PDB file of C-alpha atoms in Angstrom:
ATOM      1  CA  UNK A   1     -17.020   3.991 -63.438  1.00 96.00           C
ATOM      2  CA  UNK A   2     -15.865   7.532 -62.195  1.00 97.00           C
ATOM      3  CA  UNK A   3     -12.319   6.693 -61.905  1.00 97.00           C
ATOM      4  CA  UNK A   4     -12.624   5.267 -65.860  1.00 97.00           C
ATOM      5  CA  UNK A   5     -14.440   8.488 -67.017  1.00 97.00           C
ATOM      6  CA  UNK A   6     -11.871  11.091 -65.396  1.00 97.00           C
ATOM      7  CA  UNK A   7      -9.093   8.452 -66.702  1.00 97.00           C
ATOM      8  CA  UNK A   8      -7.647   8.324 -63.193  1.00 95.00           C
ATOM      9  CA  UNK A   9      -4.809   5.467 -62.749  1.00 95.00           C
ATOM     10  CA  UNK A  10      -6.102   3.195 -60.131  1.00 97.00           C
ATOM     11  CA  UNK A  11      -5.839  -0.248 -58.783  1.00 96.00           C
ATOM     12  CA  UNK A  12      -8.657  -2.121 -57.140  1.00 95.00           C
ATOM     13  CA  UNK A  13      -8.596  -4.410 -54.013  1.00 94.00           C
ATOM     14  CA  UNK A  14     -11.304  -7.019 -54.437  1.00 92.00           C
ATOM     15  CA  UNK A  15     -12.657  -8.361 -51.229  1.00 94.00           C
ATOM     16  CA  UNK A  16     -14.862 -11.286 -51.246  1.00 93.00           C
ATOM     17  CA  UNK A  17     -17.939  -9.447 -49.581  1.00 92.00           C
ATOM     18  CA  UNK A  18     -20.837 -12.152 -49.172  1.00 88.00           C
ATOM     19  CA  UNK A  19     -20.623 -15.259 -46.750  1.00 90.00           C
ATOM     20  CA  UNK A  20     -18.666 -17.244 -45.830  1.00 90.00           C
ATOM     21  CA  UNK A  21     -15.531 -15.003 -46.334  1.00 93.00           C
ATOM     22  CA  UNK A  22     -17.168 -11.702 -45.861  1.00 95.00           C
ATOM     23  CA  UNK A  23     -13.566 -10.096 -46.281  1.00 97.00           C
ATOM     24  CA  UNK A  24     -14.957  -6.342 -45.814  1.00 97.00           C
ATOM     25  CA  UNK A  25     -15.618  -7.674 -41.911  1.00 98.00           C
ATOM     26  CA  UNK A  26     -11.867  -7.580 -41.049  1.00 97.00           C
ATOM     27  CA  UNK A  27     -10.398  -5.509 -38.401  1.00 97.00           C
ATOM     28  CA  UNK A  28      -7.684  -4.311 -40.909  1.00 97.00           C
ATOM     29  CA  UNK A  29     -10.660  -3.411 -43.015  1.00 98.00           C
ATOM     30  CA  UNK A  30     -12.566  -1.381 -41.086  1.00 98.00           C
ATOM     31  CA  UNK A  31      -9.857   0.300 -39.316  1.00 97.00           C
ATOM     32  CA  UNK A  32      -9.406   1.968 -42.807  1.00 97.00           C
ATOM     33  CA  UNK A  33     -12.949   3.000 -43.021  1.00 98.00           C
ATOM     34  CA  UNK A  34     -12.695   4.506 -39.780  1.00 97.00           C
ATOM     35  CA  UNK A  35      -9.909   6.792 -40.539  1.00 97.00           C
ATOM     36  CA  UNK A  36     -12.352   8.342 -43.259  1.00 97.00           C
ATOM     37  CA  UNK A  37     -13.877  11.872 -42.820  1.00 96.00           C
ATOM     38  CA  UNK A  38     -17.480  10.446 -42.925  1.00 96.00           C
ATOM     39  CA  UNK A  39     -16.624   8.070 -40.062  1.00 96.00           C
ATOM     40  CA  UNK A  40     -15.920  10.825 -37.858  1.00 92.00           C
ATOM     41  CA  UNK A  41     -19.180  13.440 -38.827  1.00 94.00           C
ATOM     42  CA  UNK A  42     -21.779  10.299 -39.255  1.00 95.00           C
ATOM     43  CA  UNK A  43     -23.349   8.193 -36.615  1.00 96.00           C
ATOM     44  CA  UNK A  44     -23.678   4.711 -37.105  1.00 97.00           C
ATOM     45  CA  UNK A  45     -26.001   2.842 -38.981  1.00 97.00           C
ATOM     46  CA  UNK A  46     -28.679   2.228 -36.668  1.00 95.00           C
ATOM     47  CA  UNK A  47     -31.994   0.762 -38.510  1.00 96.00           C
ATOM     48  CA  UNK A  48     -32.525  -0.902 -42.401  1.00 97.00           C
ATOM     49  CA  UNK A  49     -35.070   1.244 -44.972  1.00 97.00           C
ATOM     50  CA  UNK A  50     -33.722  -1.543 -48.163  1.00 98.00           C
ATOM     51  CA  UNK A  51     -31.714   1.583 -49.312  1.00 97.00           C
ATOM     52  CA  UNK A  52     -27.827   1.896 -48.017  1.00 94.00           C
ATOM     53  CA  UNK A  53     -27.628   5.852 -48.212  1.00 95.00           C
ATOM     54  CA  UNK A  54     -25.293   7.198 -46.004  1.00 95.00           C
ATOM     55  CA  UNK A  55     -26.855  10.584 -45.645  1.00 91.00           C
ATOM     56  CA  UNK A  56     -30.480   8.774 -44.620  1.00 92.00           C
ATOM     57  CA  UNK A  57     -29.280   5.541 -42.874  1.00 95.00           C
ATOM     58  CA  UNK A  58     -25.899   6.478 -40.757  1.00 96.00           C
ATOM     59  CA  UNK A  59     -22.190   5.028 -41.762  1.00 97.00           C
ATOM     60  CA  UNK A  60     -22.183   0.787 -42.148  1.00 97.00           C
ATOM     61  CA  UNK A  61     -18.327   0.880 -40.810  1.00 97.00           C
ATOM     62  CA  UNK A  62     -18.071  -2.260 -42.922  1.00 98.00           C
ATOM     63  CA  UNK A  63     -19.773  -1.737 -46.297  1.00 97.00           C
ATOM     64  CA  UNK A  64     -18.136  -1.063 -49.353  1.00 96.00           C
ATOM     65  CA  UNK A  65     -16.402   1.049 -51.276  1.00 96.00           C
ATOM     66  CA  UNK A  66     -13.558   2.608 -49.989  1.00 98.00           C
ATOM     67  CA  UNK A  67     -11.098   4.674 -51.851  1.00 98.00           C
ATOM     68  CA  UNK A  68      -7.831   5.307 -50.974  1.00 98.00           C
ATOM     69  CA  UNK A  69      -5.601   8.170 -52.043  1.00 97.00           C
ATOM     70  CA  UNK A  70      -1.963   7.440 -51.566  1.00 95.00           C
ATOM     71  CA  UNK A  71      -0.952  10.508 -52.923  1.00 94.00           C
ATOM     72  CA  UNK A  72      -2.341  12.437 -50.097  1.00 95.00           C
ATOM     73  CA  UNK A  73      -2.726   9.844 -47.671  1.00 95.00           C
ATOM     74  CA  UNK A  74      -6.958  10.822 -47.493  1.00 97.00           C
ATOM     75  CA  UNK A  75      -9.577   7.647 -46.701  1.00 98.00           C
ATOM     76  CA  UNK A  76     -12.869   8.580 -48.973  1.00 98.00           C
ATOM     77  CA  UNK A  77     -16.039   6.290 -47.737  1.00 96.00           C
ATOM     78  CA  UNK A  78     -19.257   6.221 -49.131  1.00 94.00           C
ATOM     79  CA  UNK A  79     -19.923   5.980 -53.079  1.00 95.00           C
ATOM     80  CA  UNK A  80     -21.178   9.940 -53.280  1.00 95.00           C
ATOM     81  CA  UNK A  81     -18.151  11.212 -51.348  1.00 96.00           C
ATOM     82  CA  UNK A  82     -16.130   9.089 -53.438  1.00 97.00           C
ATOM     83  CA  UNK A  83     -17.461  10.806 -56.427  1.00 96.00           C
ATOM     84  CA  UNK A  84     -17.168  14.037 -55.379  1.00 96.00           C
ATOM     85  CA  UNK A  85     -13.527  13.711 -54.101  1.00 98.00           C
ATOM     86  CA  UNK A  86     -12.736  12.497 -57.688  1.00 98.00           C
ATOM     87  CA  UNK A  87     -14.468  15.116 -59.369  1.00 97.00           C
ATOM     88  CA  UNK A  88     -12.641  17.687 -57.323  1.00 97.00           C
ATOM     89  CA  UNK A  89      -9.449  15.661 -58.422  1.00 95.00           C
ATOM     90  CA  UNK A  90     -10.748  15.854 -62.347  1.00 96.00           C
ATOM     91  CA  UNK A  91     -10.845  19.455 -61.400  1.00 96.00           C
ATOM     92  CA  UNK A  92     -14.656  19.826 -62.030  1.00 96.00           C
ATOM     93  CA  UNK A  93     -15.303  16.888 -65.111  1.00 96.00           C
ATOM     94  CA  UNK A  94     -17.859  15.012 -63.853  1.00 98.00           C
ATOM     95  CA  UNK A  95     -20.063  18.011 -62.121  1.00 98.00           C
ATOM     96  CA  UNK A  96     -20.227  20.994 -64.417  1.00 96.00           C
ATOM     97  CA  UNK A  97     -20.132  24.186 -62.183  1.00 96.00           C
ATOM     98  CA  UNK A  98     -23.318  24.860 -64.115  1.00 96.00           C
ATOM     99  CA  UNK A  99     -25.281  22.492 -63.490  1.00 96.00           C
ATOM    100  CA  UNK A 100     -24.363  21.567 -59.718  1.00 97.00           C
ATOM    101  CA  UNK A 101     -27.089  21.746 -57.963  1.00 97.00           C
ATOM    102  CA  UNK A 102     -29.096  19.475 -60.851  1.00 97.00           C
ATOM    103  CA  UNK A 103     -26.149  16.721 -60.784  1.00 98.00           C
ATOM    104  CA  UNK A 104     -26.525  16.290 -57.067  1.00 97.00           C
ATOM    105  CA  UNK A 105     -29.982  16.366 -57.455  1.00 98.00           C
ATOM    106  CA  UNK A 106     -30.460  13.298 -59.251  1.00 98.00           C
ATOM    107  CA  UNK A 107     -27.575  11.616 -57.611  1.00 98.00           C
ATOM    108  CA  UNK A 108     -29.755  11.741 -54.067  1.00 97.00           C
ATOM    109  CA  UNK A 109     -32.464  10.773 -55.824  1.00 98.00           C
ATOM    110  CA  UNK A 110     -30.727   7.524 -57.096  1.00 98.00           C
ATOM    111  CA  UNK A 111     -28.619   7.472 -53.495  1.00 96.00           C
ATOM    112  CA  UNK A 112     -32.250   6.768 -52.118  1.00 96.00           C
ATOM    113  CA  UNK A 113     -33.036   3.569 -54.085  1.00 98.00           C
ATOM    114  CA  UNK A 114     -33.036   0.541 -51.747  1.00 98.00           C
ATOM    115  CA  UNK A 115     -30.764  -1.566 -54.062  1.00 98.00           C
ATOM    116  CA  UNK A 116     -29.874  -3.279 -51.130  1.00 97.00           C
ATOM    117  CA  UNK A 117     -33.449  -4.441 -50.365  1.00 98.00           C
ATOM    118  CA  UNK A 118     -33.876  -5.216 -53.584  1.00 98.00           C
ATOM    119  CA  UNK A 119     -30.656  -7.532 -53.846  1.00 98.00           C
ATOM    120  CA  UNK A 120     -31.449  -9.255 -50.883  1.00 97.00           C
ATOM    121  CA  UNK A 121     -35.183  -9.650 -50.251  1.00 98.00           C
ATOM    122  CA  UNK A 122     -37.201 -11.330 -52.867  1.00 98.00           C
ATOM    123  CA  UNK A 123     -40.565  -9.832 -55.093  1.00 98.00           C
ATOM    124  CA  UNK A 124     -43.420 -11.557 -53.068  1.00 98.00           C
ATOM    125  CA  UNK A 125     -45.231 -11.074 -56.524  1.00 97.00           C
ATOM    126  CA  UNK A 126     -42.791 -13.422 -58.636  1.00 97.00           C
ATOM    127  CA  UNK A 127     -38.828 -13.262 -57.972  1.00 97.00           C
ATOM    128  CA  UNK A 128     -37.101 -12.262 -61.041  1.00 97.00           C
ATOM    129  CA  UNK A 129     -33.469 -12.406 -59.648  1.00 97.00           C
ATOM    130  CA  UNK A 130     -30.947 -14.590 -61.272  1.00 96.00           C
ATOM    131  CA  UNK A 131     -31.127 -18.130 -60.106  1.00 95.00           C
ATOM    132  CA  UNK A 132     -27.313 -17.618 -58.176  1.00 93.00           C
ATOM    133  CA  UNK A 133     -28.942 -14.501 -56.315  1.00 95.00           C
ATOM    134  CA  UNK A 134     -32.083 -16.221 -55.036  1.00 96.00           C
ATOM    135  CA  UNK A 135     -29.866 -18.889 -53.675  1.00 95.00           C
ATOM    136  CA  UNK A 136     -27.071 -16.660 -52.150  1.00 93.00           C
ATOM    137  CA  UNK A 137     -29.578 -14.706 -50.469  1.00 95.00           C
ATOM    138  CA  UNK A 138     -30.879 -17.342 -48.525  1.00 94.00           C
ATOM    139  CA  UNK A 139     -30.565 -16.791 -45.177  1.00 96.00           C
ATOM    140  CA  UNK A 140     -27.836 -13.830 -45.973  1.00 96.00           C
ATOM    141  CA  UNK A 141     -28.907 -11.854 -42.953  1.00 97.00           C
ATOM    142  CA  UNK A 142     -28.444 -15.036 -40.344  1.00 97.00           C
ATOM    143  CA  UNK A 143     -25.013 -15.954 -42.348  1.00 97.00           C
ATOM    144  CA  UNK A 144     -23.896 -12.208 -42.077  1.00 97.00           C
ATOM    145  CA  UNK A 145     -24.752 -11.910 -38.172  1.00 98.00           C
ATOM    146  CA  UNK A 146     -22.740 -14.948 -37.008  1.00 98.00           C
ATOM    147  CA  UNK A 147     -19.827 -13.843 -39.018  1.00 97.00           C
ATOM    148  CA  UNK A 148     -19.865 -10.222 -37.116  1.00 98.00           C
ATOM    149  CA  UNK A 149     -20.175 -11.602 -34.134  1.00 98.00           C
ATOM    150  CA  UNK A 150     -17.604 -13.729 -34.297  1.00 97.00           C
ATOM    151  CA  UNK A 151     -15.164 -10.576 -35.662  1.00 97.00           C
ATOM    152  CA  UNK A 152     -16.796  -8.929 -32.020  1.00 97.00           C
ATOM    153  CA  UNK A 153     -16.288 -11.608 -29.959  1.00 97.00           C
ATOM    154  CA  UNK A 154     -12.286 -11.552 -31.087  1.00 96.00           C
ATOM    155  CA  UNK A 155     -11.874  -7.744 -30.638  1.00 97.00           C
ATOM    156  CA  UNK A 156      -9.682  -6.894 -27.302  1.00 96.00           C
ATOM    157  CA  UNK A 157     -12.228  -5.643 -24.706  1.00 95.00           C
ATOM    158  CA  UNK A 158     -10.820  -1.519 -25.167  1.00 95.00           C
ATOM    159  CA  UNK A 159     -11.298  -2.133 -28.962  1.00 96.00           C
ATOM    160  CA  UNK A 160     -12.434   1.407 -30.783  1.00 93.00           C
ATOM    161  CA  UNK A 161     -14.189  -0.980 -33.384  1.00 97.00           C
ATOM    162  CA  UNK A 162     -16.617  -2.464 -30.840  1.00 98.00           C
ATOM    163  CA  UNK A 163     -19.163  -0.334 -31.352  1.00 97.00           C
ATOM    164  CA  UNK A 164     -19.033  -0.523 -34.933  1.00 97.00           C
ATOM    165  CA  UNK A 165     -19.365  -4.595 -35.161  1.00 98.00           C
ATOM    166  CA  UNK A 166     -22.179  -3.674 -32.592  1.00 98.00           C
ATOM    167  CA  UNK A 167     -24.057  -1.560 -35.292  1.00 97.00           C
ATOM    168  CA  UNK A 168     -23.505  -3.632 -38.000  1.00 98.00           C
ATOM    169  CA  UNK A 169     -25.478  -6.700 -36.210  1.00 98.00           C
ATOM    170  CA  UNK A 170     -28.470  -4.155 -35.421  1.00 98.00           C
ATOM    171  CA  UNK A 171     -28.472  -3.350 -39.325  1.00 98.00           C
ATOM    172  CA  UNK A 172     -28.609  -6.668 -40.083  1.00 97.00           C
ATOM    173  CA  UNK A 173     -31.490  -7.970 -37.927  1.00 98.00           C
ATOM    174  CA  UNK A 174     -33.366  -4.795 -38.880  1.00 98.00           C
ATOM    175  CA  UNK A 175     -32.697  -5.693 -42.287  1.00 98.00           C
ATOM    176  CA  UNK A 176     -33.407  -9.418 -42.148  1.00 98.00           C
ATOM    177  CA  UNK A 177     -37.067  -8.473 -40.003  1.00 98.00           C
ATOM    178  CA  UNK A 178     -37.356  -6.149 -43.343  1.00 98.00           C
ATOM    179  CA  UNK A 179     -36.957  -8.261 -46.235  1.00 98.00           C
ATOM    180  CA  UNK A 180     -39.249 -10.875 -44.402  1.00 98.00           C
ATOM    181  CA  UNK A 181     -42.579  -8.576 -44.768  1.00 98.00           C
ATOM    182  CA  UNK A 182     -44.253  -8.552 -47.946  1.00 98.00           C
ATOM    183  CA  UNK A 183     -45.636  -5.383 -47.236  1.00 98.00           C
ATOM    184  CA  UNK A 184     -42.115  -3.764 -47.024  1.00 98.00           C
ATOM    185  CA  UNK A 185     -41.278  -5.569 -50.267  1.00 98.00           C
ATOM    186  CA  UNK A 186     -44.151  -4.591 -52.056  1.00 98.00           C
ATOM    187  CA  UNK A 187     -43.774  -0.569 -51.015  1.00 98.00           C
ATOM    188  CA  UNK A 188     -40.239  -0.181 -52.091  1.00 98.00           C
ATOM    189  CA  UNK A 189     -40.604  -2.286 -55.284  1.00 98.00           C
ATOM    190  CA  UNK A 190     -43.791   0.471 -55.985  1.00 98.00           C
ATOM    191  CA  UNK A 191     -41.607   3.352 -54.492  1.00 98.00           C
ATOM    192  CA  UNK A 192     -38.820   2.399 -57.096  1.00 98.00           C
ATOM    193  CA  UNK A 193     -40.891   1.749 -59.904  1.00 98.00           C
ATOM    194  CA  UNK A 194     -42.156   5.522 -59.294  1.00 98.00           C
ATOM    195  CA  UNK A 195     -38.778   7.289 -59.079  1.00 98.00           C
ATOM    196  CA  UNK A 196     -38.240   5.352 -62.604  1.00 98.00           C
ATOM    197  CA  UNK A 197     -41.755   7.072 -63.998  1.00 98.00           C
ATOM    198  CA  UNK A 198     -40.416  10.668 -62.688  1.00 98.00           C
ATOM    199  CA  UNK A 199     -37.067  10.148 -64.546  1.00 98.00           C
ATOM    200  CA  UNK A 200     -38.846   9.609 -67.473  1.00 97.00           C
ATOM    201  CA  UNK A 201     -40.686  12.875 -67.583  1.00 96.00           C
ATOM    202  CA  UNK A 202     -37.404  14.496 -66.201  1.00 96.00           C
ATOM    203  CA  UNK A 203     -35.548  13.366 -69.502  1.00 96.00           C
ATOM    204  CA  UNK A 204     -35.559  15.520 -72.731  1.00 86.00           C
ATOM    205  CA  UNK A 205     -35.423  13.470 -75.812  1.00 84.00           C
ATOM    206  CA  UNK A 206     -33.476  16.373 -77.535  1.00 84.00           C
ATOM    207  CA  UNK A 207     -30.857  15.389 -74.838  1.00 91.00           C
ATOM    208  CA  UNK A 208     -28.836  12.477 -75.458  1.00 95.00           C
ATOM    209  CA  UNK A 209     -27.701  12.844 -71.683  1.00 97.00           C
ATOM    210  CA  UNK A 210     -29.657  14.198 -68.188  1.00 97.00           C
ATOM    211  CA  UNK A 211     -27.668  17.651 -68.634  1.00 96.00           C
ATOM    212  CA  UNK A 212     -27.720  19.796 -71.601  1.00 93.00           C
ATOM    213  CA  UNK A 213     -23.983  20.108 -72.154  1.00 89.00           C
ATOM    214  CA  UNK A 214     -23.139  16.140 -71.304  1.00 95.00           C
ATOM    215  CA  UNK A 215     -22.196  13.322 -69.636  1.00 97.00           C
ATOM    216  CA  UNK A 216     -22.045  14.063 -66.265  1.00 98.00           C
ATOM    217  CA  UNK A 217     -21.576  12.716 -62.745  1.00 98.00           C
ATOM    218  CA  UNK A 218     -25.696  11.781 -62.552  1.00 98.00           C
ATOM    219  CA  UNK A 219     -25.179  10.146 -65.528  1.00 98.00           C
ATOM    220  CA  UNK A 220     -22.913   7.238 -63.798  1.00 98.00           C
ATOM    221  CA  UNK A 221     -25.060   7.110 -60.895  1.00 98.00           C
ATOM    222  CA  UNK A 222     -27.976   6.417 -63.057  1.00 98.00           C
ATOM    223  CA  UNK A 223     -26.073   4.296 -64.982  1.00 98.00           C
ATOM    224  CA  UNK A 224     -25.172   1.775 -62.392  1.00 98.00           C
ATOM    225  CA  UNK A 225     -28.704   1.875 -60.631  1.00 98.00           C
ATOM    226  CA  UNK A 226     -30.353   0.814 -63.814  1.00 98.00           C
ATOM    227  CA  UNK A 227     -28.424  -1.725 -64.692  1.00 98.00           C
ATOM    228  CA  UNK A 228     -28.693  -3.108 -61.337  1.00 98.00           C
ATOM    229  CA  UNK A 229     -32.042  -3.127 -61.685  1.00 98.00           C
ATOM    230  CA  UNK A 230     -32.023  -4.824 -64.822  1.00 98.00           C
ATOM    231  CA  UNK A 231     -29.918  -7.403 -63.517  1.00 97.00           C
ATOM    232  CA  UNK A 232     -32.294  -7.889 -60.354  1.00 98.00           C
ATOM    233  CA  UNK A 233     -35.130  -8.108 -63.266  1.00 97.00           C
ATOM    234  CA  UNK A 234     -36.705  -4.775 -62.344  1.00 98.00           C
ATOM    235  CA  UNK A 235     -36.498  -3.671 -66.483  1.00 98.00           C
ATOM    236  CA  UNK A 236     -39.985  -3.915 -66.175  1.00 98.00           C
ATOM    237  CA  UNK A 237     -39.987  -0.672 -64.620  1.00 98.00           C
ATOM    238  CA  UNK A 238     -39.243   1.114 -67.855  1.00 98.00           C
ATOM    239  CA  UNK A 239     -41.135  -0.564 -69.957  1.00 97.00           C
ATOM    240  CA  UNK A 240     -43.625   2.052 -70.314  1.00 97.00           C
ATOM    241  CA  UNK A 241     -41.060   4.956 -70.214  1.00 97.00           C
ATOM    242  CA  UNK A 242     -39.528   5.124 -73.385  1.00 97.00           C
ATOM    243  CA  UNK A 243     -36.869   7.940 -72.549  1.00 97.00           C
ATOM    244  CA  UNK A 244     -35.582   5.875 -69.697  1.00 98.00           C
ATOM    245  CA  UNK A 245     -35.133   2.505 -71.932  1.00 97.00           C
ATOM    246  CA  UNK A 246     -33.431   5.092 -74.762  1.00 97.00           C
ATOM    247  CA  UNK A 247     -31.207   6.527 -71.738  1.00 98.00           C
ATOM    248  CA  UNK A 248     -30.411   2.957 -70.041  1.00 98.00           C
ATOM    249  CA  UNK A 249     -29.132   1.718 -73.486  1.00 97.00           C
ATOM    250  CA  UNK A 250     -27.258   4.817 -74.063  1.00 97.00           C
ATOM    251  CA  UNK A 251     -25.536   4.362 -70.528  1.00 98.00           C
ATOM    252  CA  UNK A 252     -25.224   0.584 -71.260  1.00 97.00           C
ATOM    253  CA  UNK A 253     -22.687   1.289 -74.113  1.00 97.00           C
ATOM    254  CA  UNK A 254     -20.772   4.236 -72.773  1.00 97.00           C
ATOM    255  CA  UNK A 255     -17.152   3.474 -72.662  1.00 97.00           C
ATOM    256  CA  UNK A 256     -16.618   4.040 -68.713  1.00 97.00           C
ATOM    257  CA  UNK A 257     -20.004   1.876 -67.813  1.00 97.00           C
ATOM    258  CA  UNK A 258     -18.535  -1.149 -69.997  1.00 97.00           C
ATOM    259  CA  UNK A 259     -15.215  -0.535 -68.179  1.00 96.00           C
ATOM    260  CA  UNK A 260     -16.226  -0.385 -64.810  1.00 96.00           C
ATOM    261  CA  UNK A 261     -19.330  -2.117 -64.808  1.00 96.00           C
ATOM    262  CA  UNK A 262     -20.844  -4.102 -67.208  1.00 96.00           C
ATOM    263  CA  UNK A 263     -17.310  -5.613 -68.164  1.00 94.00           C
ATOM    264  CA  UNK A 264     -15.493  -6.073 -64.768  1.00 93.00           C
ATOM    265  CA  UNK A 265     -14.100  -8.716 -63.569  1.00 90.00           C
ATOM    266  CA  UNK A 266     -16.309 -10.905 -61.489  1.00 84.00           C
ATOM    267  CA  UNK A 267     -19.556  -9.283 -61.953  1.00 85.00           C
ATOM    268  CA  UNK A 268     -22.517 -12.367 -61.644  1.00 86.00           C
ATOM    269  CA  UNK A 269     -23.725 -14.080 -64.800  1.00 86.00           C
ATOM    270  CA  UNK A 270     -27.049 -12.966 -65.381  1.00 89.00           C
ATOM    271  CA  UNK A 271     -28.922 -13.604 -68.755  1.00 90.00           C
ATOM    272  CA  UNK A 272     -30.521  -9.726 -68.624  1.00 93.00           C
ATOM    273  CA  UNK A 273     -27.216  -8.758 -68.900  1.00 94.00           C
ATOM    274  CA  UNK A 274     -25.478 -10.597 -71.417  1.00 93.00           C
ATOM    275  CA  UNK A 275     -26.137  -8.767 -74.646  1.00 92.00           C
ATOM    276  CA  UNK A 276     -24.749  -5.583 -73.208  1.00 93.00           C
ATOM    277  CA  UNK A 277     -21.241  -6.937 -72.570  1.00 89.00           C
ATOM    278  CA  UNK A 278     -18.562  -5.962 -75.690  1.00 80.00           C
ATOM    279  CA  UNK A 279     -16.539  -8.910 -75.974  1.00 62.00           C
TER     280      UNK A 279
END
């Protein structure tokens, strides 16, 4: 969505990221992530929260995105560095000097969501996840594990990636034990549901966008975690905050989210989502 808003040429590598291909688990792979900045100032990954924030949880060596500037030869990983490299590249666009500290703000205030949780565990109060979700997450975790371990087990023994496969196998037991307990369901669905209420009394209605003078950088990350949401079936969450549902159907139409989001290729059928999509 960033790279479509600055109007950056691009191409994009897809790799099949859920079982059984689980392409982002290559050696060749994460190598590449490795040679990134973050790799080198971050430890790993080390626990599960349900949120996949680099600054909070440590650096999943095999996550995605990745960006990769051939130009300079420079390895960006993790969505917010990503964004901030770009808007450096856009030569301030997307972060208005003005307004800095505000952008960044709300994008660590989205960058603490636990989308992840919430793709992969289910509400214990009535699943509303698309029927091809609920069944793809079945058993993720397990299916996830064996497929790391086998990438481990056919590392040579003085392998540098070692210790990342190792990490990635103790993020996904913590985050299968996670997604297992009601109780840790329940209290990030609530937690969630509350950063949506405080949004709503952060928005202006004389604002058609979070900053005064436009569409900015926390715009995209808002963006994207709402409409996850409403894909996951979490538009209930709004439903009493009438700036939020005016600002999600705002985003929802913006040229760069129906680009990069809404529109691209491969995104999952879900029936929450179909009357957003310009054909």
């Amino acid at each position: 969505m960033a790279l479509f808003q600055i109007g950056a040429p691009f191409a994009s590598s897809e790799l099949i990221i859920m079982p059984p291909f689980s392409e982002n688990y290559s050696a060749e792979y994460v190598k590449l992530r490795m040679a990134s900045a973050i790799a080198r100032s971050r430890p790993f990954v080390s626990g599960y929260s349900g949120s996949s924030s680099v600054e909070n949880e440590g650096f999943d060596p095999l996550a995605v995105p990745t960006l990769v500037d051939h130009e300079k030869g420079e390895v960006v990983a993790d969505s917010r560095l990503i964004a901030a490299y770009l808007d450096i590249l856009s030569g301030g666009a997307l972060v208005p000097l003005q307004w800095q500290n505000r952008v960044w703000t709300e994008i660590a205030i989205v960058d603490t969501i636990p989308h992840a949780g919430l793709f992969y565990g289910a509400n214990p109060d009535g699943d509303d996840r698309p029927e091809e979700i609920r069944a793809g997450m079945q058993g993720a975790h397990n299916k996830k594990i064996e497929l790391v371990r086998k990438r481990l087990e056919g590392l040579p023994v003085d392998s540098i990636l070692r210790e990342a496969y190792r990490h990635k196998i103790i993020k996904e037991e913590a985050g299968r034990e996670f997604i297992s307990q009601p109780t840790n369901m329940r209290r990030i669905i609530e937690a969630t549901h509350s950063t949506i209420v405080q949004l709503d009394r952060r928005l202006e209605s004389k604002n058609e966008w979070l900053m005064p003078d436009g569409f900015t950088l926390a715009d995209i990350f808002w963006g994207v975690s709402l409409f996850r949401l409403l894909f996951l079936g979490y538009d209930w969450m709004w439903k009493d905050c009438p700036r939020v549902s005016e600002y999600a159907e705002r985003l929802f139409a913006s040229p760069s989210m129906q680009n990069g989001v809404i529109n691209w290729p491969g995104h999952p059928p879900g029936e929450r989502i179909e009357r957003f999509k310009k054909h």
